[in-house]
mmCIF file of C-alpha atoms and ligand atoms in Angstrom:
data_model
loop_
_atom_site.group_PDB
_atom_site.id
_atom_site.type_symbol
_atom_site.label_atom_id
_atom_site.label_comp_id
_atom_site.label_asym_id
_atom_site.label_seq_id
_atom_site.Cartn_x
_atom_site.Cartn_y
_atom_site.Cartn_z
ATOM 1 C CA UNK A 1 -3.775 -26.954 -14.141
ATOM 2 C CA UNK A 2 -5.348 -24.501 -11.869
ATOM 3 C CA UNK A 3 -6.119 -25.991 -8.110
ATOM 4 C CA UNK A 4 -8.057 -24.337 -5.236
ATOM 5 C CA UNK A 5 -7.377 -24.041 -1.694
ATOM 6 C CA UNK A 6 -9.730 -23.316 1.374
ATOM 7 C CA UNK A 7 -7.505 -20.185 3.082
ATOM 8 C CA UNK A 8 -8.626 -18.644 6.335
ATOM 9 C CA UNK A 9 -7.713 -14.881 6.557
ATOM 10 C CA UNK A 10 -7.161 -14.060 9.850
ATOM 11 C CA UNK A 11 -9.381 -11.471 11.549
ATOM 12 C CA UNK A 12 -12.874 -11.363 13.604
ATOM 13 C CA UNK A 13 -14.708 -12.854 11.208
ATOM 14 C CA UNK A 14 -12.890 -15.718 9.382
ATOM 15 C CA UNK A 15 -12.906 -15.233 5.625
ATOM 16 C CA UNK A 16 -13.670 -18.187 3.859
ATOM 17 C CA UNK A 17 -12.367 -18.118 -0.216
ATOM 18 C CA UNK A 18 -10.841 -19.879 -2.409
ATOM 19 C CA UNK A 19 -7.749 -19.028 -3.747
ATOM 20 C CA UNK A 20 -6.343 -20.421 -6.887
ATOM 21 C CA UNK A 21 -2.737 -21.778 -6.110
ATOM 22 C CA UNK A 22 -1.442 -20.711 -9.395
ATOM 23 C CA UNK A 23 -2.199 -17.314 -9.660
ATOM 24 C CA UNK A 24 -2.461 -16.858 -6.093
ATOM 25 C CA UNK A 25 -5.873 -14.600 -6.668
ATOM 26 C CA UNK A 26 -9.407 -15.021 -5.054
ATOM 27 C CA UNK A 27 -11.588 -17.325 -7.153
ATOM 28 C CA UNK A 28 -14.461 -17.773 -4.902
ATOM 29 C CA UNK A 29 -15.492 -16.691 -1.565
ATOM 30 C CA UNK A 30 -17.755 -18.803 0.717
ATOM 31 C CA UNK A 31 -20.932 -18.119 -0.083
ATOM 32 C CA UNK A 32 -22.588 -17.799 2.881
ATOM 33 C CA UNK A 33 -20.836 -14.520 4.008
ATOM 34 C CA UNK A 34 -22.121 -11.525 2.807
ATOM 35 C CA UNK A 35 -19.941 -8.742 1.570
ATOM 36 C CA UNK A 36 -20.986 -5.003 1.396
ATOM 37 C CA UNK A 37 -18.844 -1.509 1.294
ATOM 38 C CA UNK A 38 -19.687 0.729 3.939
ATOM 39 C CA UNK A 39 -18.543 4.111 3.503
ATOM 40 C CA UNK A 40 -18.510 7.900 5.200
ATOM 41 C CA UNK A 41 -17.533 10.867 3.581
ATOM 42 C CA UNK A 42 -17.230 14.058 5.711
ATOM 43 C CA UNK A 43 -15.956 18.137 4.933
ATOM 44 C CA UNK A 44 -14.290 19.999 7.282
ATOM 45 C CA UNK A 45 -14.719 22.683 4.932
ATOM 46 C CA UNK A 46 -11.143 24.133 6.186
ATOM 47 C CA UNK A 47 -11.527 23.419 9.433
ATOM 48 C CA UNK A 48 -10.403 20.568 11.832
ATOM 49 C CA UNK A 49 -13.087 20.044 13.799
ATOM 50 C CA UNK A 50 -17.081 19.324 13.519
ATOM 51 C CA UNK A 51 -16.679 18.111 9.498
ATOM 52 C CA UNK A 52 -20.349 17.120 8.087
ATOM 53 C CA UNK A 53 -20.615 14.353 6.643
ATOM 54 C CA UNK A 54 -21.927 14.627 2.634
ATOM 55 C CA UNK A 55 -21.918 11.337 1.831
ATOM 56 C CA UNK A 56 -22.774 7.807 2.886
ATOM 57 C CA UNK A 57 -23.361 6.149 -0.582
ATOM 58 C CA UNK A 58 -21.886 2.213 -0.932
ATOM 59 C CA UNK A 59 -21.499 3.223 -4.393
ATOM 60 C CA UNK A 60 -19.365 5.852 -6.245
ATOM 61 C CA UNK A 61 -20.876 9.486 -6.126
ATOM 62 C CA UNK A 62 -20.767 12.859 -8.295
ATOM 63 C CA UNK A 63 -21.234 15.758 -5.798
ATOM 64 C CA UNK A 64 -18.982 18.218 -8.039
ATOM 65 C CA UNK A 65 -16.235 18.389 -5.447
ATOM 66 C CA UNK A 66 -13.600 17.013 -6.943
ATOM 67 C CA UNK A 67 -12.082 16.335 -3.403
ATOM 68 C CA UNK A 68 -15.151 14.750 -2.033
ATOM 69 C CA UNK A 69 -15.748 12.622 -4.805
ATOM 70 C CA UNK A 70 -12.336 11.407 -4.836
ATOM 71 C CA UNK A 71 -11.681 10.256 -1.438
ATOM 72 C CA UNK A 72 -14.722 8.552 -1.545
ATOM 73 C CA UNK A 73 -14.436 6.561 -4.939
ATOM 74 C CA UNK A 74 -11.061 5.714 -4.375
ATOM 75 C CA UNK A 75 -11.658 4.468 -1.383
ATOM 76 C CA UNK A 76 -14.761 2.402 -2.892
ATOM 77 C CA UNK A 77 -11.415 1.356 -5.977
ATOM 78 C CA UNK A 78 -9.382 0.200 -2.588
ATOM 79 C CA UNK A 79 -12.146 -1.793 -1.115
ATOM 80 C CA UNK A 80 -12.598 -3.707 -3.823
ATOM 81 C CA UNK A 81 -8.793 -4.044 -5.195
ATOM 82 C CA UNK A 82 -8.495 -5.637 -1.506
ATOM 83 C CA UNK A 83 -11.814 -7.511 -1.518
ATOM 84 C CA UNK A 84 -11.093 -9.039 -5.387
ATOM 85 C CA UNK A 85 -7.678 -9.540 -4.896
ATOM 86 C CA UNK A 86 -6.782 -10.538 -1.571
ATOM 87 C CA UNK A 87 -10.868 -12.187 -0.123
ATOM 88 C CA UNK A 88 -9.901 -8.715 2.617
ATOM 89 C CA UNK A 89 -13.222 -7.224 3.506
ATOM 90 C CA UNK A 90 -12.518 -3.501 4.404
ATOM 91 C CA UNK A 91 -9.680 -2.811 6.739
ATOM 92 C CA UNK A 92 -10.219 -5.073 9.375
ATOM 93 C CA UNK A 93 -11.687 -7.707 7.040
ATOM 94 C CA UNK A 94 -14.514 -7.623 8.751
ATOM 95 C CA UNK A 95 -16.883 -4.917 6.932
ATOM 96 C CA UNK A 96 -15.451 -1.861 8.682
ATOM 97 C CA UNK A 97 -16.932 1.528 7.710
ATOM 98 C CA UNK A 98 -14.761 3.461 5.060
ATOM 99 C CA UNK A 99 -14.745 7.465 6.919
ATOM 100 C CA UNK A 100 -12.862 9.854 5.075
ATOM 101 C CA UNK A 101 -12.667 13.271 5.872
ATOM 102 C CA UNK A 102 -11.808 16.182 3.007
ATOM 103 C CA UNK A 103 -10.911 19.935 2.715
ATOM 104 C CA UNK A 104 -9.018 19.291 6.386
ATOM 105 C CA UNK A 105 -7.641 22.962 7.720
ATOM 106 C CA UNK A 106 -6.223 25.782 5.435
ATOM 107 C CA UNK A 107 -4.014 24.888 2.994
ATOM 108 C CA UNK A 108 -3.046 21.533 4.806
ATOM 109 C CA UNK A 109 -0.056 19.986 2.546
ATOM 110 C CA UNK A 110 -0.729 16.421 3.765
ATOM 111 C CA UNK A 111 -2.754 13.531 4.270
ATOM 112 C CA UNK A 112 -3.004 10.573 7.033
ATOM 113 C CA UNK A 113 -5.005 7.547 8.820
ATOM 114 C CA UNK A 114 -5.301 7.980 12.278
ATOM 115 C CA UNK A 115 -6.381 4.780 13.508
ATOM 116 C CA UNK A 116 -10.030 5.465 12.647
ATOM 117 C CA UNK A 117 -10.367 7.105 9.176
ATOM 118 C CA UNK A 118 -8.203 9.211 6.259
ATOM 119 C CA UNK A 119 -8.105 12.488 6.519
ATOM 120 C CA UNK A 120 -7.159 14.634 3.539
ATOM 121 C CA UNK A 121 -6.059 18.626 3.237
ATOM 122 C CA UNK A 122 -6.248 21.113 0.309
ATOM 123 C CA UNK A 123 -2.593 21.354 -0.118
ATOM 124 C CA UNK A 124 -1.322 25.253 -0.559
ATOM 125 C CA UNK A 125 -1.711 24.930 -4.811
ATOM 126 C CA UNK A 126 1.316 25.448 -5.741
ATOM 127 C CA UNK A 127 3.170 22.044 -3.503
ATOM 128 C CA UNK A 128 -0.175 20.166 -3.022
ATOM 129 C CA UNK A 129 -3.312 19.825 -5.036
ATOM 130 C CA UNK A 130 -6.354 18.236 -2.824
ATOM 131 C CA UNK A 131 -4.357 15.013 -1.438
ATOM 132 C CA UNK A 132 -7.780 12.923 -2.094
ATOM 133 C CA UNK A 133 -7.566 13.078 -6.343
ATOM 134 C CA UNK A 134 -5.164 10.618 -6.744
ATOM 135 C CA UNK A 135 -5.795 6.876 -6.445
ATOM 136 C CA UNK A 136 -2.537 6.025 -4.436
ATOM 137 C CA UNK A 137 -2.489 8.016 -1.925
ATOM 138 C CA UNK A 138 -6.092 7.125 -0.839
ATOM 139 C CA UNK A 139 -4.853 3.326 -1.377
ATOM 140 C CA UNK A 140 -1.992 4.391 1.152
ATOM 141 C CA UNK A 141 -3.901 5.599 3.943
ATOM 142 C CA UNK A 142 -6.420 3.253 3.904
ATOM 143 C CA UNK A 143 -3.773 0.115 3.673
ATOM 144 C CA UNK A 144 -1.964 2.037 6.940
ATOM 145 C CA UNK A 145 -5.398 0.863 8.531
ATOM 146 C CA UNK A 146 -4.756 -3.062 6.676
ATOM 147 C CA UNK A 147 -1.266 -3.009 8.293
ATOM 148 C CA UNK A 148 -2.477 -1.663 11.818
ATOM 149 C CA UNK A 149 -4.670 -4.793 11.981
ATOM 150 C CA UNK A 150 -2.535 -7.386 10.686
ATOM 151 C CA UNK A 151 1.525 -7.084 10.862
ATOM 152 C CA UNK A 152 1.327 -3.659 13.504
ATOM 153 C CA UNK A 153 4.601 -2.684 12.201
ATOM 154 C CA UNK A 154 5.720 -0.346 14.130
ATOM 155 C CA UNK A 155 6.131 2.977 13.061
ATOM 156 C CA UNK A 156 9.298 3.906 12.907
ATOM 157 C CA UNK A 157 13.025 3.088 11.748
ATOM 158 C CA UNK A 158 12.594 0.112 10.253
ATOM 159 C CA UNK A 159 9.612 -0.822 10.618
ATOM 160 C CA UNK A 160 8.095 2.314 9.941
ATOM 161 C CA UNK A 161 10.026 1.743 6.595
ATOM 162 C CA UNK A 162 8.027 -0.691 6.069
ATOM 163 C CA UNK A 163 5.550 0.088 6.965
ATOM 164 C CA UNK A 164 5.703 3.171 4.790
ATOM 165 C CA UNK A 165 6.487 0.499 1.779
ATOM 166 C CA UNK A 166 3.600 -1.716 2.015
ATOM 167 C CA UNK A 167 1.386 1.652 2.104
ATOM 168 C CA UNK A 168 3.174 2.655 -1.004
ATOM 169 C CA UNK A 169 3.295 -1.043 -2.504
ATOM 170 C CA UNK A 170 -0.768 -1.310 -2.503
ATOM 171 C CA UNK A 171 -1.105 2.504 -3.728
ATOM 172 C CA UNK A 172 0.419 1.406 -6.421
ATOM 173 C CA UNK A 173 -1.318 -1.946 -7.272
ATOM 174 C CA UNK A 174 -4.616 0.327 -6.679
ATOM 175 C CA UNK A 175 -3.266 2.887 -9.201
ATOM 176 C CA UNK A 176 -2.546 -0.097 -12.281
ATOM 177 C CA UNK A 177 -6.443 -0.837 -11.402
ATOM 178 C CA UNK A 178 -7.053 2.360 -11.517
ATOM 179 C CA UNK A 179 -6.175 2.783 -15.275
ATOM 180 C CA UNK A 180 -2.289 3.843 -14.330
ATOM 181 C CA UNK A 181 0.414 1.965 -16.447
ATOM 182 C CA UNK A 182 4.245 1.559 -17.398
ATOM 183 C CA UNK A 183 6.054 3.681 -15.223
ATOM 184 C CA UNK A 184 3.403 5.857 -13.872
ATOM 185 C CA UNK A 185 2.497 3.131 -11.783
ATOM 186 C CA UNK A 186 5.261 3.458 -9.677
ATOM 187 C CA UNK A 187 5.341 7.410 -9.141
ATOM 188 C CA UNK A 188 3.263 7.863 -5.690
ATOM 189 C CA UNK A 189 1.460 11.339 -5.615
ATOM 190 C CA UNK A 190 1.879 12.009 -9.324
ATOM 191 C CA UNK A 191 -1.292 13.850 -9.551
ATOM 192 C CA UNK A 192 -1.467 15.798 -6.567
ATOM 193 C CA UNK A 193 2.286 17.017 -6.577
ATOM 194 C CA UNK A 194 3.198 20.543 -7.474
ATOM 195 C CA UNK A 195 0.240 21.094 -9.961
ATOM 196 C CA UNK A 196 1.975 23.405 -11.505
ATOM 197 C CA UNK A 197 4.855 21.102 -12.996
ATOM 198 C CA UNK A 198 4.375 17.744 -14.289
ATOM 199 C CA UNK A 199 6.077 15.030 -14.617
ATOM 200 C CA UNK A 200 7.277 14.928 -10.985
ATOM 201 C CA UNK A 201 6.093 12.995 -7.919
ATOM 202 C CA UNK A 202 6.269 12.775 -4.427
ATOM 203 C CA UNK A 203 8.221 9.462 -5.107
ATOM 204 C CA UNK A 204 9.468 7.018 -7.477
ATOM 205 C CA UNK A 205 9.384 3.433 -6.234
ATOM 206 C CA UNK A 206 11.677 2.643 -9.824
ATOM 207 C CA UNK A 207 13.826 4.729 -8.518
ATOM 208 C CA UNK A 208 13.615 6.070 -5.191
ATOM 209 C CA UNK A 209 17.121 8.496 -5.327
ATOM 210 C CA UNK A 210 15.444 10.485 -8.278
ATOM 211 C CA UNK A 211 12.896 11.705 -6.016
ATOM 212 C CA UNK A 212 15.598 11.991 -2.561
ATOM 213 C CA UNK A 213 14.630 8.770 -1.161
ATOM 214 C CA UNK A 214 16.857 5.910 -0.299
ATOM 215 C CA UNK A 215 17.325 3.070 -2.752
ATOM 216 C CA UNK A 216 20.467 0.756 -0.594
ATOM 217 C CA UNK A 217 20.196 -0.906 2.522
ATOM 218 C CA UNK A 218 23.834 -0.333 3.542
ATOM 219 C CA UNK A 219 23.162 3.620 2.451
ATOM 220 C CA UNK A 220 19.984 4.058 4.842
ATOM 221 C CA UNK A 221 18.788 6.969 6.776
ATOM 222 C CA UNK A 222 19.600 6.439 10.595
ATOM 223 C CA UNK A 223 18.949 9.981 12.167
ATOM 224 C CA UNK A 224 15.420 10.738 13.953
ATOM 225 C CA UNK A 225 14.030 12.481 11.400
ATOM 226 C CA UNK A 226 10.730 11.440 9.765
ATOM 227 C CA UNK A 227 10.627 8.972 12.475
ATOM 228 C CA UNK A 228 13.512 7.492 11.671
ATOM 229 C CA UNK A 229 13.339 8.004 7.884
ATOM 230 C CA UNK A 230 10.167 6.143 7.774
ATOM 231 C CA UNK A 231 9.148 8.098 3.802
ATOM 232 C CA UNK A 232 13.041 7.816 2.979
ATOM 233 C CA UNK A 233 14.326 4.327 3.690
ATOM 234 C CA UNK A 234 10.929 2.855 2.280
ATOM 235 C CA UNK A 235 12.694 3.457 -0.837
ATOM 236 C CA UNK A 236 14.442 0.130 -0.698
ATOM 237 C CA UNK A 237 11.643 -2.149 -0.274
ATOM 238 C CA UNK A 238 9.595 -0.184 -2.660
ATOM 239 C CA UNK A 239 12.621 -0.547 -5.206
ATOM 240 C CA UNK A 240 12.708 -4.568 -4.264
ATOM 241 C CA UNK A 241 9.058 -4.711 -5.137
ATOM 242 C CA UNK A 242 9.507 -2.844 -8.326
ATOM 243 C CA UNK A 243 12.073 -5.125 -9.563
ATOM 244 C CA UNK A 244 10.128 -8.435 -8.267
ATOM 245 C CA UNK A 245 7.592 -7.287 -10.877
ATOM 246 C CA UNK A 246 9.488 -5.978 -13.295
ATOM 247 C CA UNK A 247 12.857 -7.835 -13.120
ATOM 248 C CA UNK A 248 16.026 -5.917 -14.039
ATOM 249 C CA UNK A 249 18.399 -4.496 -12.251
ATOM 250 C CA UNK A 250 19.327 -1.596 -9.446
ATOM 251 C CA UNK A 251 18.712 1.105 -11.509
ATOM 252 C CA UNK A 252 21.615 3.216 -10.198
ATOM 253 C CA UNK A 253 24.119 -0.178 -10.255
ATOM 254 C CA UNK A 254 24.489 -0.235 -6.521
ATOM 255 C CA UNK A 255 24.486 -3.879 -7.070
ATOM 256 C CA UNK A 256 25.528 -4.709 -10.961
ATOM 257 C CA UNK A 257 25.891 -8.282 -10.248
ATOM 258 C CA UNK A 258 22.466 -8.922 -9.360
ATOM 259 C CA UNK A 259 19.493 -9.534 -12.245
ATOM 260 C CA UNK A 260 16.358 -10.333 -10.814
ATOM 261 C CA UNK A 261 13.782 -12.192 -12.847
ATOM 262 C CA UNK A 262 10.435 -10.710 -12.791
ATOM 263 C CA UNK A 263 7.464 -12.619 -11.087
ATOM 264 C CA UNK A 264 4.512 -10.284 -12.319
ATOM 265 C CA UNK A 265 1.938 -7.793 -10.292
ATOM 266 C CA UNK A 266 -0.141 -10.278 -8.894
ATOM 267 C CA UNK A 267 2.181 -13.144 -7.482
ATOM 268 C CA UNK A 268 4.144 -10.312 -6.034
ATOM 269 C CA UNK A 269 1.456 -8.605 -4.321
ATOM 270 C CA UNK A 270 -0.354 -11.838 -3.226
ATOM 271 C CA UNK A 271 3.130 -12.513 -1.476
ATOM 272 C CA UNK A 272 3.504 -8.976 -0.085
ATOM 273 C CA UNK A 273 -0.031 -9.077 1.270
ATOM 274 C CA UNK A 274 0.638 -12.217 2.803
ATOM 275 C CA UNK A 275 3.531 -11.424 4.811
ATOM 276 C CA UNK A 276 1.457 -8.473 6.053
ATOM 277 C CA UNK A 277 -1.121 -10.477 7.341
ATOM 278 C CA UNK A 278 0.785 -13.962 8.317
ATOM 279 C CA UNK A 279 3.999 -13.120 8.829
ATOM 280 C CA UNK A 280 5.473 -9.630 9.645
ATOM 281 C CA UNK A 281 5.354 -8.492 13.753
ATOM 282 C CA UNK A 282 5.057 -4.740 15.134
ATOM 283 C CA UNK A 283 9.078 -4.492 15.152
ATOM 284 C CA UNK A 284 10.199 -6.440 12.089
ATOM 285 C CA UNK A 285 13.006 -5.040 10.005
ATOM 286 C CA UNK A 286 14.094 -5.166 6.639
ATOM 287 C CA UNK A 287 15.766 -8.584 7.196
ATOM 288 C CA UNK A 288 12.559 -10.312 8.429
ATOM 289 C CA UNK A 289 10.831 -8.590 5.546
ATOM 290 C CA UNK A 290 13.017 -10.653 3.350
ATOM 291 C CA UNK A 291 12.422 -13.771 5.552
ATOM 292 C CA UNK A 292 8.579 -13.487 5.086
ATOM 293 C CA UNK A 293 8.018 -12.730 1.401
ATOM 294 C CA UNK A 294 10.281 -15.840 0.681
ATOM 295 C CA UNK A 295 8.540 -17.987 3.109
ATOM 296 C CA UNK A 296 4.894 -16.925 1.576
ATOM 297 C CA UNK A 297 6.806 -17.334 -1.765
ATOM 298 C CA UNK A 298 6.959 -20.706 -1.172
ATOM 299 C CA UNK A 299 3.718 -21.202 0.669
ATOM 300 C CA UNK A 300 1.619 -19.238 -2.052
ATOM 301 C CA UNK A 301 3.499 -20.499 -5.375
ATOM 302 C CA UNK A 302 5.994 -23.305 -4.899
ATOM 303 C CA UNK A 303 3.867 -25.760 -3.288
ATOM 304 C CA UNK A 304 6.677 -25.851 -0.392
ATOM 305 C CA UNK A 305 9.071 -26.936 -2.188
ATOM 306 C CA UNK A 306 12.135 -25.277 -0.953
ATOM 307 C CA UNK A 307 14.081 -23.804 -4.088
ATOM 308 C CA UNK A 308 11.777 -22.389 -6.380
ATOM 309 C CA UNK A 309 11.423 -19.291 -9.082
ATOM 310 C CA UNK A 310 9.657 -17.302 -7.299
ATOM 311 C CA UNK A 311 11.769 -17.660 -4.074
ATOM 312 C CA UNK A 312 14.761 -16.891 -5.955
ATOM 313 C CA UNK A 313 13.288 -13.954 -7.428
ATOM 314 C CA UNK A 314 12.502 -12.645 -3.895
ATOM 315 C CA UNK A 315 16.184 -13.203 -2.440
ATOM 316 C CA UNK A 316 17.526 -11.756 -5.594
ATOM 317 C CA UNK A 317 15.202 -8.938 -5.228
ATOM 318 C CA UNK A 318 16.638 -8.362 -1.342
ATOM 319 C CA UNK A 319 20.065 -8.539 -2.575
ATOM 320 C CA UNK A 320 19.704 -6.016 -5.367
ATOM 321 C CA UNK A 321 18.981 -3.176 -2.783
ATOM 322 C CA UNK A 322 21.385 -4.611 -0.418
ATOM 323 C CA UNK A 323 18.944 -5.966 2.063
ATOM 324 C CA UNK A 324 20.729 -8.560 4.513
HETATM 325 O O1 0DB B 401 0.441 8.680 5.310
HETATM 326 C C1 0DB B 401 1.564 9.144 5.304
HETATM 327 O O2 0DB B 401 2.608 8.419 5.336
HETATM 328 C C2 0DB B 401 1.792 10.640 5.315
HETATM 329 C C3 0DB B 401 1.214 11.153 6.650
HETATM 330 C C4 0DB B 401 2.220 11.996 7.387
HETATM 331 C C5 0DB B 401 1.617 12.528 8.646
HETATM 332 C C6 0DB B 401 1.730 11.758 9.792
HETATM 333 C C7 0DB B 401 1.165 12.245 10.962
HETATM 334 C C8 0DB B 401 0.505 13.477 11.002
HETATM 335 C C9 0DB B 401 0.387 14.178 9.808
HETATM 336 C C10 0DB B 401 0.954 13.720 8.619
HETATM 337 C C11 0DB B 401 1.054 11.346 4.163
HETATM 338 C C12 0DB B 401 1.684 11.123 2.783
HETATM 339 C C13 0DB B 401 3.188 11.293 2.784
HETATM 340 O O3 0DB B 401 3.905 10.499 2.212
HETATM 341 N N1 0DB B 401 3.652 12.377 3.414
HETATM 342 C C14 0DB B 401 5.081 12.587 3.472
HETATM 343 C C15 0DB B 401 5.541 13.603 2.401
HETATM 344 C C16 0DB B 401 4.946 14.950 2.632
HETATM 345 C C17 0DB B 401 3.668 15.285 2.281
HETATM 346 N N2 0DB B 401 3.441 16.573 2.646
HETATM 347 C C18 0DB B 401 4.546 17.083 3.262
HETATM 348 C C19 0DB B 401 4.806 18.337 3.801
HETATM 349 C C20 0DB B 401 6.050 18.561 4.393
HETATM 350 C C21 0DB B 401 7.020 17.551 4.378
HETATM 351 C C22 0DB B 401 6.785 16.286 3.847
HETATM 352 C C23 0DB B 401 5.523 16.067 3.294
HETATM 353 C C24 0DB B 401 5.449 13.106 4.858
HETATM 354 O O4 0DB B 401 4.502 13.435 5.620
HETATM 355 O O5 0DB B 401 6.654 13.122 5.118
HETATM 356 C C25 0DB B 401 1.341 9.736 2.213
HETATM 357 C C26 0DB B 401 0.998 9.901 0.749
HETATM 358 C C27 0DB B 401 1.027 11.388 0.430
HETATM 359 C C28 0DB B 401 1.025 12.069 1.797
HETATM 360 ZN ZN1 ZN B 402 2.205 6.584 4.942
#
């Protein structure tokens, strides 16, 4: 039997909805508050300065630029994975503009948010194709905005980790709505990396050591690199969300004693999202990460009742990649 609860999001303006207690979704928002995308789509036609903008549309466009069409309707695909799923409106879930900017510098093999809109380059061909045609990475950047205006991790070490994770955690859910499925779902930058051989990825949430990353807690990165390993060591929270979905097991038997029993994409992510927004602080680490998605496990799905499946699952998940 299906019950409904009033939730307040956080954020400037309070979002009203309904969210069925069962399947943790959105079922209704409050009607009085209106929702509407607002979007801005810029080149930099291979520059890095003084891009003009081509595109203000609330709706998906066609220019013929592959590029410029794709950062824009994937970002429209992430507003309303957020907005469907999760009653988030835009990044700061209050209606913020969506400003993308494309064809950034010459050959520019990378992407990022900078606190105020995704930028996207190029890429050189043969490492990167345009960093904008593929669903999860635009999901990632724009969810590196969702995470500056709720949790703040931190970013770096372990918190950048997650940080990192939670980027890579909603790509993904963004990609499945997208049309991706079965294990393409959990390759990150599938589309865009190396054009020129398939069937590889920038990484592999199933498993993380396939593509170099990290995939056990007591194994992590602890240099200065990449801020402290921050695209490495997300590897073992992206692996514990793959198997909270999926079940199974560590897929390289770090930890053969531990089976966890999958929960499903959308109780997961409702319980991710929720530790985002209600839980996690600018310098929590992998241990409070377990902490919160078991305490909005039980808030979300086991009516507070202390043991429960889905808790379970999530501390099983944990221990499978090692996670304190
Ligand atoms: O958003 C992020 O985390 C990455 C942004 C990194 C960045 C940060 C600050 C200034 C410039 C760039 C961009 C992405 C990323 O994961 N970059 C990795 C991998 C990578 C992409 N291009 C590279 C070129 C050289 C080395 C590593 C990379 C990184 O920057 O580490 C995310 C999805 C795809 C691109
Ligand atoms: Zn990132």
């Amino acid at each position: 039997k299906a019950s409904f609860k009033y939730v307040n999001y956080e954020g400037p303006q309070r979002d009203l909805v309904f969210v069925d207690t069962i399947t943790g979704k959105v079922a209704a928002r409050h009607p009085q508050i209106m929702y509407g995308r607002s979007l801005i789509t810029q080149d930099c036609n291979q520059k890095t300065r003084r891009c003009r903008s081509v595109s203000t549309s609330s709706d998906t466009i066609s220019s013929g630029d592959q590029a410029i069409d794709d950062a824009h309707n994937y970002a429209i695909a992430t507003y309303d994975y957020y907005l469907n799923n999760h009653g988030r409106d835009s990044i700061d879930n209050a209606g913020m503009t969506l400003k993308s900017r494309v064809h950034y510098s010459r050959n520019y093999n990378n992407a990022f948010w900078d606190g105020s809109q995704m930028t996207y380059g190029d890429g050189d061909g043969v490492t990167f194709a345009p960093l904008s045609q593929d669903a999860d990475v635009v999901a990632h950047e724009l969810t590196h905005g969702v995470t500056e205006r709720s949790s703040g991790l931190i970013y770096q070490n372990e918190s950048g980790a997650l940080n990192e994770a939670w980027s890579d955690i909603f790509g993904a859910m963004v990609d499945r709505q997208e049309g991706a499925a079965g294990s393409d779902i959990w390759l990150i930058g599938e589309d865009i990396y190396t054009p020129g051989a398939p069937g590889d990825a920038l990484r592999n949430m199933a498993d993380p050591a396939s593509m170099g990353d990290y995939d056990y807690y007591p194994d992590r990165y602890t240099g200065s690199s990449d801020n402290g390993g921050v695209h490495w060591n997300s590897g073992i929270a992206n692996l514990a969300f793959q198997l909270l979905v999926d079940g199974g097991q560590h897929p390289r038997n770090k930890t053969p004693e531990v089976t966890v029993t999958g929960i499903g994409f959308d109780d997961a992510a409702a319980i991710f999202y929720a530790a985002n927004i209600n839980c996690l602080t600018p310098s929590s680490n992998f241990a409070s990460a377990r902490y919160c998605t078991a305490l909005q496990a039980k808030a979300l799905f086991d009516g507070g009742q202390l043991s429960s499946d889905h808790q379970t699952s999530i501390h099983l998940a944990w221990d499978a990649v090692g996670v304190p």
